Amino acid sequence: MSALAKHRFDAVNKLQIDQPRLLSRISALGEVGAIDGGGVCRLALTDADRDGRDLVVCWMKELGLAVSVDGIGNVVGVRAGREDLAPVMTGSHIDTVRTGGRYDGNLGVLAGLEVIASLNDAHIVTKRPLAVAFFTNEEGARFAPDMMGSQVYQGDLALEHALDTVGIDGTSVRENLQRIGYAGEAPVGNNHVHAFVELHVEQGPVLEHEGITIGAVTGVQGIHWTELTVEGVSNHAGTTPMALRHDAGFVAMRIAAFAREVAAEMGKGQLATVGQINLTPNLINVIPNRAVFTLDLRNTDADALKKAVDKVFAFAFQVAEEEGVKLTHRPLADFDPVAFDERIVARVESLAKEQGHSVRRMPSGAGHDAQMLARMCPAGMIFVPSVAGLSHNVKEFTHAVDIGAGANLLLSLMTELAEQP
Ligand code: GLV
Ligand code: MN
Ligand code: MN
């Protein structure tokens, strides 16, 4: 090692992130779209999302990053390296569900900015460029599928198809991107990234329950989303004999309950959620003529997930026939389980130990942008504990000390990856 390289190595090794600065950015971004209870509502491509984007872009520019916005509204800030090579990227998302917390996604983006700020302060330039990204519509709560921006960035989801997506309020991704001023010019689908690492809150109870600080994420479970529509006949609740009903609401509720039974019967690893259900006309004394609801099924085992999907659908058509109603369905998302790069998983684990933290390997239950980036480059994730395992909840919280541990690990891992040939 040359004297200069040794000096740089020592400087990087001693480097720590500025925890109060990171926390203050998390608080400031948490004020944008703040809702009662300490949470945030920044559904993708709403005015609140735009305001959050504007703030993060402003920070990116203050840190000297070269900011670009692509056709799906992904924002990437790049810090030049000593050599003009593919960057080491970190990032996540800043859109939230309607009743989201301050950490889901936001932590990963702001920790990325904190890595950049710390390197700036120490005047350290890595060999490879570093990039911090926030991807459009990771949540999928307004426009399905989730991880939309990162999948377009990676190239498997066509830009035009994504732009044409119509959301829960009947408006399209395209019109909303234009409205908020984030329909960018940067090309999508042919990007080069050396490696991608995402810091995220666990969003589940495992780390806290086991008293462990760092999760070395091995992969992400498979996700299946469908929207189902049941069409029956509205009629009087007091005059229509039970045997003569074509009750769309009843059929939807039976399918929802059955999905849960399938998960219980299949046991550990199978999850089933009906998170959205809309009945028409939704009145106390009218049999619903229409029910539209969503089904979210997940499993780390692709074959088991397929089995669960098949079981629920077989039951759904059977019960629809029994009730004399029409059942149609629309696929919203279908992602196979993803395994992260073993070298990155192992390095998260060993770095955590070197930095004095307890660590365990674990799969992710939630979807993440890293699972899309994993299709194009070595990728991995770092989890930090979620208090009470709460997420997609305004009470989502992660202790400052854990945020600091995760961000320092991200700093070490990124700077290490950025010296790779
Ligand atoms: C998206 O982030 C999901 O896991 O639902
Ligand atoms: Mn997230
Ligand atoms: Mn989320």
Short mmCIF file of C-alpha atoms and ligand atoms in Angstrom, two decimals:
data_model
loop_
_atom_site.label_atom_id
_atom_site.label_comp_id
_atom_site.label_asym_id
_atom_site.label_seq_id
_atom_site.Cartn_x
_atom_site.Cartn_y
_atom_site.Cartn_z
CA MET A 1 0.00 0.00 0.00
CA SER A 2 1.40 3.43 -0.94
CA ALA A 3 1.72 6.11 1.75
CA LEU A 4 -1.20 8.00 0.22
CA ALA A 5 -3.37 4.89 0.10
CA LYS A 6 -2.46 4.08 3.72
CA HIS A 7 -3.34 7.62 4.79
CA ARG A 8 -6.68 7.37 3.00
CA PHE A 9 -7.36 3.92 4.47
CA ASP A 10 -6.73 5.20 8.02
CA ALA A 11 -8.86 8.29 7.49
CA VAL A 12 -11.79 6.26 6.14
CA ASN A 13 -11.50 3.74 8.96
CA LYS A 14 -11.76 6.44 11.60
CA LEU A 15 -14.64 8.17 9.92
CA GLN A 16 -18.02 8.28 11.67
CA ILE A 17 -21.29 9.74 10.53
CA ASP A 18 -22.75 12.77 12.33
CA GLN A 19 -25.75 11.23 14.09
CA PRO A 20 -27.47 14.50 15.15
CA ARG A 21 -27.21 15.82 11.58
CA LEU A 22 -28.81 12.64 10.22
CA LEU A 23 -31.57 12.78 12.86
CA SER A 24 -32.28 16.41 12.10
CA ARG A 25 -32.75 15.59 8.39
CA ILE A 26 -35.09 12.73 9.32
CA SER A 27 -37.13 15.14 11.46
CA ALA A 28 -37.21 17.82 8.79
CA LEU A 29 -38.36 15.41 6.09
CA GLY A 30 -40.85 13.96 8.59
CA GLU A 31 -42.48 17.40 8.80
CA VAL A 32 -43.37 17.25 5.11
CA GLY A 33 -46.81 15.69 4.90
CA ALA A 34 -46.86 15.18 8.67
CA ILE A 35 -50.05 13.66 10.06
CA ASP A 36 -51.45 13.15 13.54
CA GLY A 37 -49.58 10.70 15.72
CA GLY A 38 -46.10 11.51 14.40
CA GLY A 39 -46.42 9.88 10.99
CA VAL A 40 -46.40 11.06 7.41
CA CYS A 41 -48.65 10.87 4.38
CA ARG A 42 -46.66 11.30 1.19
CA LEU A 43 -48.35 8.99 -1.26
CA ALA A 44 -46.36 8.73 -4.48
CA LEU A 45 -46.51 11.74 -6.81
CA THR A 46 -48.82 13.82 -4.63
CA ASP A 47 -48.03 17.44 -3.74
CA ALA A 48 -46.60 16.23 -0.43
CA ASP A 49 -44.31 13.81 -2.27
CA ARG A 50 -43.18 16.71 -4.46
CA ASP A 51 -42.41 18.83 -1.40
CA GLY A 52 -40.40 15.99 0.11
CA ARG A 53 -38.55 15.51 -3.17
CA ASP A 54 -37.76 19.22 -3.41
CA LEU A 55 -36.26 19.18 0.07
CA VAL A 56 -34.08 16.12 -0.58
CA VAL A 57 -32.95 17.47 -3.96
CA CYS A 58 -32.01 20.73 -2.23
CA TRP A 59 -29.90 18.76 0.29
CA MET A 60 -28.31 16.74 -2.54
CA LYS A 61 -27.27 19.95 -4.27
CA GLU A 62 -25.94 21.49 -1.06
CA LEU A 63 -23.75 18.40 -0.68
CA GLY A 64 -22.36 18.95 -4.17
CA LEU A 65 -24.03 15.96 -5.82
CA ALA A 66 -24.75 16.01 -9.55
CA VAL A 67 -28.52 15.45 -9.55
CA SER A 68 -30.44 13.83 -12.38
CA VAL A 69 -34.11 12.92 -12.72
CA ASP A 70 -35.18 10.16 -15.09
CA GLY A 71 -38.37 9.53 -17.03
CA ILE A 72 -40.13 7.81 -14.12
CA GLY A 73 -39.03 10.48 -11.63
CA ASN A 74 -36.22 8.57 -9.94
CA VAL A 75 -33.72 11.05 -8.54
CA VAL A 76 -30.03 10.13 -8.44
CA GLY A 77 -27.30 12.30 -6.90
CA VAL A 78 -23.74 11.38 -7.84
CA ARG A 79 -20.49 12.28 -6.08
CA ALA A 80 -17.54 11.92 -8.45
CA GLY A 81 -14.81 9.42 -7.63
CA ARG A 82 -11.09 9.47 -8.34
CA GLU A 83 -11.85 7.34 -11.38
CA ASP A 84 -14.69 7.42 -13.84
CA LEU A 85 -16.15 3.99 -13.00
CA ALA A 86 -19.62 2.60 -12.27
CA PRO A 87 -20.76 4.06 -8.93
CA VAL A 88 -21.50 2.36 -5.65
CA MET A 89 -25.11 3.28 -5.04
CA THR A 90 -27.29 3.52 -1.99
CA GLY A 91 -30.81 4.81 -1.61
CA SER A 92 -34.40 3.88 -1.05
CA HIS A 93 -37.67 5.78 -1.34
CA ILE A 94 -39.35 8.79 0.23
CA ASP A 95 -42.93 8.04 -0.77
CA THR A 96 -45.02 6.61 2.04
CA VAL A 97 -48.29 4.78 2.56
CA ARG A 98 -51.18 7.00 3.62
CA THR A 99 -50.52 6.30 7.29
CA GLY A 100 -46.76 5.91 7.11
CA GLY A 101 -43.93 6.50 9.52
CA ARG A 102 -40.87 8.74 9.26
CA TYR A 103 -38.31 5.99 8.73
CA ASP A 104 -39.59 3.58 6.09
CA GLY A 105 -37.50 4.44 3.02
CA ASN A 106 -36.56 7.88 4.26
CA LEU A 107 -33.84 6.49 6.53
CA GLY A 108 -32.07 4.82 3.62
CA VAL A 109 -32.04 7.97 1.51
CA LEU A 110 -31.01 10.31 4.30
CA ALA A 111 -28.35 7.93 5.63
CA GLY A 112 -26.97 7.95 2.08
CA LEU A 113 -26.78 11.73 2.21
CA GLU A 114 -25.11 11.50 5.61
CA VAL A 115 -22.45 9.18 4.15
CA ILE A 116 -21.76 11.83 1.50
CA ALA A 117 -21.71 14.65 4.06
CA SER A 118 -19.25 12.76 6.27
CA LEU A 119 -16.91 12.09 3.35
CA ASN A 120 -17.17 15.73 2.28
CA ASP A 121 -16.25 16.90 5.78
CA ALA A 122 -13.23 14.60 5.83
CA HIS A 123 -12.20 15.56 2.28
CA ILE A 124 -12.11 11.91 1.28
CA VAL A 125 -12.68 11.03 -2.36
CA THR A 126 -13.40 7.37 -3.09
CA LYS A 127 -12.04 5.59 -6.14
CA ARG A 128 -15.50 4.86 -7.55
CA PRO A 129 -18.20 7.50 -7.63
CA LEU A 130 -20.91 7.23 -4.95
CA ALA A 131 -24.58 7.67 -5.76
CA VAL A 132 -27.63 8.28 -3.58
CA ALA A 133 -30.99 7.58 -5.16
CA PHE A 134 -34.62 7.86 -4.25
CA PHE A 135 -36.87 5.78 -6.43
CA THR A 136 -40.41 6.67 -7.44
CA ASN A 137 -43.39 4.88 -5.93
CA GLU A 138 -41.72 2.16 -3.92
CA GLU A 139 -44.81 1.71 -1.82
CA GLY A 140 -47.30 0.88 -4.53
CA ALA A 141 -50.07 2.16 -2.26
CA ARG A 142 -51.30 4.66 -4.86
CA PHE A 143 -50.02 3.05 -8.08
CA ALA A 144 -49.32 -0.68 -8.41
CA PRO A 145 -46.92 -2.36 -8.67
CA ASP A 146 -44.68 -1.39 -5.79
CA MET A 147 -40.96 -0.78 -6.48
CA MET A 148 -42.11 0.82 -9.73
CA GLY A 149 -39.29 3.35 -10.10
CA SER A 150 -36.50 0.94 -9.26
CA GLN A 151 -37.88 -1.67 -11.64
CA VAL A 152 -38.00 0.88 -14.45
CA TYR A 153 -34.49 2.02 -13.51
CA GLN A 154 -33.28 -1.58 -13.67
CA GLY A 155 -35.00 -2.14 -17.00
CA ASP A 156 -37.55 -4.95 -16.55
CA LEU A 157 -40.57 -2.65 -16.40
CA ALA A 158 -41.10 -0.57 -19.56
CA LEU A 159 -41.20 3.17 -18.92
CA GLU A 160 -44.30 3.71 -21.07
CA HIS A 161 -46.16 0.93 -19.31
CA ALA A 162 -45.32 2.40 -15.90
CA LEU A 163 -46.31 5.91 -17.02
CA ASP A 164 -49.70 4.63 -18.18
CA THR A 165 -50.48 3.10 -14.78
CA VAL A 166 -53.70 4.43 -13.28
CA GLY A 167 -53.84 4.77 -9.51
CA ILE A 168 -56.50 4.44 -6.84
CA ASP A 169 -57.83 7.93 -7.60
CA GLY A 170 -58.18 7.32 -11.35
CA THR A 171 -55.22 9.47 -12.43
CA SER A 172 -52.07 8.24 -14.15
CA VAL A 173 -48.42 8.16 -13.16
CA ARG A 174 -47.65 10.20 -16.28
CA GLU A 175 -49.99 13.10 -15.47
CA ASN A 176 -48.92 13.23 -11.84
CA LEU A 177 -45.21 13.16 -12.68
CA GLN A 178 -45.74 16.08 -15.04
CA ARG A 179 -47.91 17.92 -12.56
CA ILE A 180 -45.30 17.78 -9.79
CA GLY A 181 -42.44 18.56 -12.19
CA TYR A 182 -40.54 15.27 -11.87
CA ALA A 183 -40.90 13.84 -15.39
CA GLY A 184 -37.16 13.99 -16.00
CA GLU A 185 -34.94 13.56 -19.00
CA ALA A 186 -32.33 11.10 -17.77
CA PRO A 187 -32.56 7.76 -19.60
CA VAL A 188 -33.78 4.63 -17.86
CA GLY A 189 -32.99 0.97 -18.29
CA ASN A 190 -29.30 1.03 -19.23
CA ASN A 191 -27.66 2.21 -16.06
CA HIS A 192 -24.41 0.80 -14.69
CA VAL A 193 -24.05 0.33 -10.97
CA HIS A 194 -21.10 -1.44 -9.34
CA ALA A 195 -23.04 -2.43 -6.22
CA PHE A 196 -26.16 -1.33 -4.36
CA VAL A 197 -26.63 -1.27 -0.58
CA GLU A 198 -29.81 -0.08 1.14
CA LEU A 199 -30.23 0.73 4.80
CA HIS A 200 -33.81 0.27 5.99
CA VAL A 201 -35.74 -0.20 9.20
CA GLU A 202 -36.71 -3.83 9.71
CA GLN A 203 -40.44 -3.04 9.86
CA GLY A 204 -40.97 -6.21 11.88
CA PRO A 205 -40.32 -7.41 15.44
CA VAL A 206 -37.43 -9.86 15.07
CA LEU A 207 -34.38 -7.69 15.81
CA GLU A 208 -35.96 -5.97 18.79
CA HIS A 209 -37.32 -9.23 20.14
CA GLU A 210 -33.89 -10.86 19.98
CA GLY A 211 -32.03 -7.76 21.20
CA ILE A 212 -29.97 -7.56 17.99
CA THR A 213 -28.81 -4.29 16.43
CA ILE A 214 -28.08 -5.20 12.80
CA GLY A 215 -29.90 -7.42 10.33
CA ALA A 216 -27.79 -8.75 7.45
CA VAL A 217 -30.59 -9.16 4.95
CA THR A 218 -30.32 -12.36 2.92
CA GLY A 219 -33.13 -11.61 0.49
CA VAL A 220 -36.73 -10.54 0.03
CA GLN A 221 -39.73 -12.84 0.02
CA GLY A 222 -41.97 -13.28 -3.01
CA ILE A 223 -44.94 -10.94 -3.35
CA HIS A 224 -48.23 -11.52 -5.15
CA TRP A 225 -50.79 -8.71 -5.42
CA THR A 226 -54.19 -8.97 -7.11
CA GLU A 227 -57.25 -6.75 -7.23
CA LEU A 228 -60.50 -8.74 -7.28
CA THR A 229 -63.90 -7.44 -8.32
CA VAL A 230 -67.15 -9.15 -7.44
CA GLU A 231 -70.35 -8.07 -9.18
CA GLY A 232 -73.69 -9.15 -7.76
CA VAL A 233 -77.12 -7.60 -7.40
CA SER A 234 -78.17 -4.83 -4.99
CA ASN A 235 -81.38 -5.45 -3.18
CA HIS A 236 -83.28 -4.73 -0.01
CA ALA A 237 -81.64 -6.09 3.15
CA GLY A 238 -85.03 -6.74 4.79
CA THR A 239 -86.97 -8.33 1.97
CA THR A 240 -84.52 -10.52 0.07
CA PRO A 241 -84.42 -14.11 1.37
CA MET A 242 -80.90 -15.32 2.11
CA ALA A 243 -81.04 -18.06 -0.50
CA LEU A 244 -81.95 -15.60 -3.24
CA ARG A 245 -79.11 -13.13 -2.71
CA HIS A 246 -76.22 -12.33 -5.04
CA ASP A 247 -74.22 -10.56 -2.40
CA ALA A 248 -70.88 -9.23 -3.67
CA GLY A 249 -69.80 -8.17 -0.18
CA PHE A 250 -70.39 -11.59 1.32
CA VAL A 251 -68.31 -13.27 -1.40
CA ALA A 252 -65.47 -10.79 -0.90
CA MET A 253 -65.48 -11.38 2.83
CA ARG A 254 -65.49 -15.15 2.42
CA ILE A 255 -62.49 -14.95 0.09
CA ALA A 256 -60.69 -12.64 2.54
CA ALA A 257 -61.33 -15.02 5.42
CA PHE A 258 -60.27 -17.99 3.32
CA ALA A 259 -56.95 -16.35 2.41
CA ARG A 260 -56.21 -16.04 6.09
CA GLU A 261 -57.16 -19.68 6.66
CA VAL A 262 -54.81 -20.76 3.87
CA ALA A 263 -51.98 -18.85 5.53
CA ALA A 264 -52.77 -20.44 8.89
CA GLU A 265 -52.98 -23.91 7.37
CA MET A 266 -49.75 -23.55 5.37
CA GLY A 267 -48.06 -22.32 8.51
CA LYS A 268 -44.82 -20.47 9.02
CA GLY A 269 -43.80 -18.32 6.11
CA GLN A 270 -47.12 -17.84 4.34
CA LEU A 271 -48.74 -14.44 4.78
CA ALA A 272 -52.11 -13.19 3.56
CA THR A 273 -53.59 -9.70 3.80
CA VAL A 274 -56.74 -8.07 2.45
CA GLY A 275 -55.83 -4.44 3.06
CA GLN A 276 -58.36 -2.68 0.90
CA ILE A 277 -62.04 -3.38 0.38
CA ASN A 278 -64.65 -1.15 -1.19
CA LEU A 279 -68.31 -2.04 -1.20
CA THR A 280 -70.96 -0.44 -3.37
CA PRO A 281 -73.27 1.16 -2.45
CA ASN A 282 -71.87 0.71 1.09
CA LEU A 283 -75.11 1.28 2.98
CA ILE A 284 -76.50 -0.46 6.03
CA ASN A 285 -79.67 -1.79 4.47
CA VAL A 286 -78.55 -2.54 0.92
CA ILE A 287 -77.02 -5.82 -0.26
CA PRO A 288 -73.76 -4.79 -1.99
CA ASN A 289 -73.81 -5.21 -5.75
CA ARG A 290 -70.09 -4.66 -6.05
CA ALA A 291 -66.99 -5.39 -4.00
CA VAL A 292 -63.48 -4.46 -5.05
CA PHE A 293 -60.69 -5.67 -2.82
CA THR A 294 -56.99 -6.44 -2.83
CA LEU A 295 -55.11 -9.57 -1.96
CA ASP A 296 -51.46 -9.49 -0.78
CA LEU A 297 -49.85 -12.93 -0.47
CA ARG A 298 -46.17 -13.39 0.44
CA ASN A 299 -43.77 -16.25 1.04
CA THR A 300 -39.99 -16.74 0.91
CA ASP A 301 -40.67 -20.01 -0.94
CA ALA A 302 -41.78 -19.41 -4.54
CA ASP A 303 -43.52 -22.80 -4.91
CA ALA A 304 -45.42 -22.41 -1.65
CA LEU A 305 -46.48 -18.91 -2.69
CA LYS A 306 -47.81 -20.23 -5.98
CA LYS A 307 -49.71 -22.94 -4.11
CA ALA A 308 -51.31 -20.32 -1.85
CA VAL A 309 -52.32 -18.18 -4.83
CA ASP A 310 -53.85 -21.19 -6.61
CA LYS A 311 -55.78 -22.25 -3.50
CA VAL A 312 -57.26 -18.82 -2.92
CA PHE A 313 -58.27 -18.45 -6.56
CA ALA A 314 -59.87 -21.89 -6.74
CA PHE A 315 -61.93 -21.06 -3.66
CA ALA A 316 -62.80 -17.59 -4.96
CA PHE A 317 -64.31 -18.91 -8.20
CA GLN A 318 -66.16 -21.66 -6.35
CA VAL A 319 -67.77 -19.29 -3.85
CA ALA A 320 -68.62 -16.79 -6.61
CA GLU A 321 -70.41 -19.52 -8.50
CA GLU A 322 -72.32 -20.63 -5.40
CA GLU A 323 -73.56 -17.08 -4.82
CA GLY A 324 -74.32 -16.41 -8.50
CA VAL A 325 -72.00 -13.42 -8.81
CA LYS A 326 -69.32 -12.50 -11.35
CA LEU A 327 -65.68 -12.55 -10.27
CA THR A 328 -62.88 -10.86 -12.20
CA HIS A 329 -59.31 -10.14 -11.19
CA ARG A 330 -56.48 -7.87 -12.21
CA PRO A 331 -52.82 -8.69 -11.49
CA LEU A 332 -51.04 -5.87 -9.67
CA ALA A 333 -47.65 -7.31 -8.75
CA ASP A 334 -45.85 -10.62 -8.93
CA PHE A 335 -42.28 -10.77 -7.70
CA ASP A 336 -40.32 -13.93 -7.06
CA PRO A 337 -38.26 -14.21 -3.89
CA VAL A 338 -34.85 -12.56 -4.27
CA ALA A 339 -31.51 -13.63 -2.79
CA PHE A 340 -28.98 -10.87 -2.13
CA ASP A 341 -25.32 -11.13 -3.07
CA GLU A 342 -23.61 -13.49 -0.60
CA ARG A 343 -20.42 -11.40 -0.48
CA ILE A 344 -22.42 -8.33 0.55
CA VAL A 345 -24.51 -10.25 3.09
CA ALA A 346 -21.33 -11.69 4.61
CA ARG A 347 -19.66 -8.28 4.69
CA VAL A 348 -22.64 -6.69 6.44
CA GLU A 349 -22.36 -9.45 9.01
CA SER A 350 -18.59 -9.13 9.54
CA LEU A 351 -18.57 -5.32 9.54
CA ALA A 352 -21.33 -5.32 12.15
CA LYS A 353 -19.19 -7.56 14.38
CA GLU A 354 -16.07 -5.46 13.77
CA GLN A 355 -18.06 -2.40 14.83
CA GLY A 356 -19.16 -4.11 18.04
CA HIS A 357 -22.77 -4.85 17.13
CA SER A 358 -24.87 -7.95 17.48
CA VAL A 359 -26.02 -9.16 14.07
CA ARG A 360 -28.16 -11.87 12.52
CA ARG A 361 -29.00 -12.93 9.01
CA MET A 362 -32.66 -12.54 8.10
CA PRO A 363 -34.97 -12.33 5.10
CA SER A 364 -37.01 -9.21 4.45
CA GLY A 365 -40.77 -9.45 4.73
CA ALA A 366 -41.31 -6.11 2.99
CA GLY A 367 -40.55 -5.29 -0.61
CA HIS A 368 -37.58 -2.99 -1.25
CA ASP A 369 -35.90 -1.17 -4.12
CA ALA A 370 -32.78 -3.27 -3.46
CA GLN A 371 -34.64 -6.33 -4.77
CA MET A 372 -34.93 -4.64 -8.18
CA LEU A 373 -31.32 -3.43 -8.16
CA ALA A 374 -30.30 -7.03 -7.33
CA ARG A 375 -31.30 -7.91 -10.89
CA MET A 376 -28.56 -5.67 -12.29
CA CYS A 377 -25.69 -5.63 -9.79
CA PRO A 378 -24.54 -7.17 -6.51
CA ALA A 379 -26.98 -5.85 -3.92
CA GLY A 380 -27.67 -6.15 -0.23
CA MET A 381 -29.46 -4.51 2.69
CA ILE A 382 -28.80 -3.52 6.28
CA PHE A 383 -31.70 -3.62 8.74
CA VAL A 384 -31.96 -1.79 12.04
CA PRO A 385 -34.64 -2.55 14.66
CA SER A 386 -38.17 -1.18 14.55
CA VAL A 387 -39.61 -0.48 18.00
CA ALA A 388 -42.49 -2.90 18.68
CA GLY A 389 -42.04 -4.12 15.11
CA LEU A 390 -44.35 -1.35 13.89
CA SER A 391 -44.28 -0.01 10.34
CA HIS A 392 -46.83 1.31 7.85
CA ASN A 393 -48.04 2.89 11.05
CA VAL A 394 -47.61 6.48 12.29
CA LYS A 395 -45.97 5.10 15.43
CA GLU A 396 -43.05 3.61 13.49
CA PHE A 397 -39.87 4.36 15.44
CA THR A 398 -36.21 3.40 15.51
CA HIS A 399 -33.85 4.45 18.30
CA ALA A 400 -31.15 7.00 17.47
CA VAL A 401 -28.38 4.66 18.56
CA ASP A 402 -29.56 2.02 16.09
CA ILE A 403 -29.87 4.57 13.30
CA GLY A 404 -26.28 5.61 14.05
CA ALA A 405 -25.09 1.99 13.98
CA GLY A 406 -26.79 1.31 10.65
CA ALA A 407 -25.56 4.52 9.03
CA ASN A 408 -21.96 3.94 10.17
CA LEU A 409 -22.12 0.44 8.76
CA LEU A 410 -23.45 1.85 5.49
CA LEU A 411 -20.57 4.35 5.43
CA SER A 412 -17.98 1.60 5.92
CA LEU A 413 -19.52 -0.74 3.39
CA MET A 414 -19.94 1.92 0.72
CA THR A 415 -16.42 3.27 1.07
CA GLU A 416 -15.04 -0.27 0.97
CA LEU A 417 -17.03 -1.21 -2.13
CA ALA A 418 -15.99 2.06 -3.71
CA GLU A 419 -12.31 1.06 -3.57
CA GLN A 420 -12.94 -2.17 -5.47
CA PRO A 421 -11.37 -2.51 -8.90
C1 GLV B 1 -43.80 -2.35 -0.01
O1 GLV B 1 -42.89 -1.75 0.42
C2 GLV B 1 -44.37 -3.50 0.62
O2 GLV B 1 -43.60 -4.36 1.09
O3 GLV B 1 -45.59 -3.57 0.69
MN MN B 2 -39.65 0.91 2.50
MN MN B 3 -43.27 0.76 3.09
#
